[in-house]
Amino acid sequence: MQDLYIQAEAFISSMQQFERTQLNEREFIKRLDEIKYSIKTTGTYCHTKEELAFGAKLAWRNSNRCVGRHFWKQLDVFDCRKLNDAPSVFKALEHHIEHAFNHGSIKSTITIFAPRNASAETADVVRILNHQLIRYAGFENSDKTILGDPHSKSLTESLLSNGWIPRSKTAFTPMPWWIEINGKKIEPYAIFESKAHLLNEIKLEHPDNKNFNQLGLKWYSMPILSDMALVIGGIVYPCAPFNGWYMGTEIGARNLADEERYNCLPKIAEVFRLDNKNNRTLWRDRAIVELNRAVLYSFDRDKVRIGDHHNITRQFEKFCENEGKAKCPITGDWSWLVPPISASQTPTFYQEFDPNVVKHTNFFYQNDLHKSIHSGETTKNGFKKSKCPYHLN
Ligand code: ARG
């Protein structure tokens, strides 16, 4: 419990230092005493609405892997800590999408559900099993290839064995929402079958290659991460879906391009008649640039907010400058802050970052609820996930 108080104090002090609506010295000490007493008598403490809102922003500001942190003060926060039944949780998630999409002028938004209560019988009131609120399924074919997004393979399998009957299986079938209330799984809810307008997909076209359009590629407008834990002053919010807007390369240089994801580059090379038999024609490099042009062009065509790696990394430089002025050390993860294409053409490539992870207030990965293997899970190169500094527990 001592530890919780130390984290609470670190958070309340940062808030005192950075938030405009400051407490005076007496109120500040009173608040810390209140928290200390609450932790001593109940084992936990409760954030005020102001602390919750500032805490979510600070957690974003502390997220080493996020290159979009320049906008950390502009986050819309919905306090849903009181909700404890499936219909109202679904309603809150729908509201999140509508508010955040904002007719294409996407707003960074977070919806925060109940905090973890370690002393209760089921610690977590609400959990979302989906990785993102909008994400395409990955169906395994009989020859072991995947129809759709291979990243979703295991969640798709769990959903299918828990009662999900998809209307159709395509390369872009949105997954239903799967949540747990007080430790009990609720039947998957195929929201996008009845409310397709919430998807807001962008059909990908290339500005000057008509054949590209026949590939039938598309992506959804907003990444809404829904399986990470938000930690504020040591209090864990295991369900706090949040979104920003996309940087084009996330879609064009990873989701659609990675061999282990949609693996589209060979098809794009064909459309552009590139010689893909010989690496030294740089057909992958040329195809990946064309795909990224198509992503940016198509989002712009539909007037849906998206950043490109040139402007976003320059905004990030500005963020670093501002943090410097505020005498606030910047922590960061170089391998994530550098874009996956044209790295040397962006300023982050030349910067060094302090890789420490601020623990008291941040976003963390947590164990997948739908997988049976929990702790001790390892990545491909044998790195223990539980030892990962970005992982809770
Ligand atoms: N890279 C993830 C995806 O492609 C989204 C991560 C969050 N991205 C963001 N722009 N906020 O779906």
PDB file of C-alpha atoms in Angstrom, residues 14 44 97 170 188 362:
ATOM      1  CA  SER A  14       2.798  16.456 -11.445  1.00  0.00           C
ATOM      2  CA  THR A  44      -7.328   2.443  -2.436  1.00  0.00           C
ATOM      3  CA  ILE A  97     -17.133   6.382 -31.766  1.00  0.00           C
ATOM      4  CA  THR A 170     -14.496 -11.530 -46.075  1.00  0.00           C
ATOM      5  CA  PRO A 188     -20.454 -11.152 -28.625  1.00  0.00           C
ATOM      6  CA  ASN A 362       0.869   5.732 -18.223  1.00  0.00           C
TER       7      ASN A 362
END
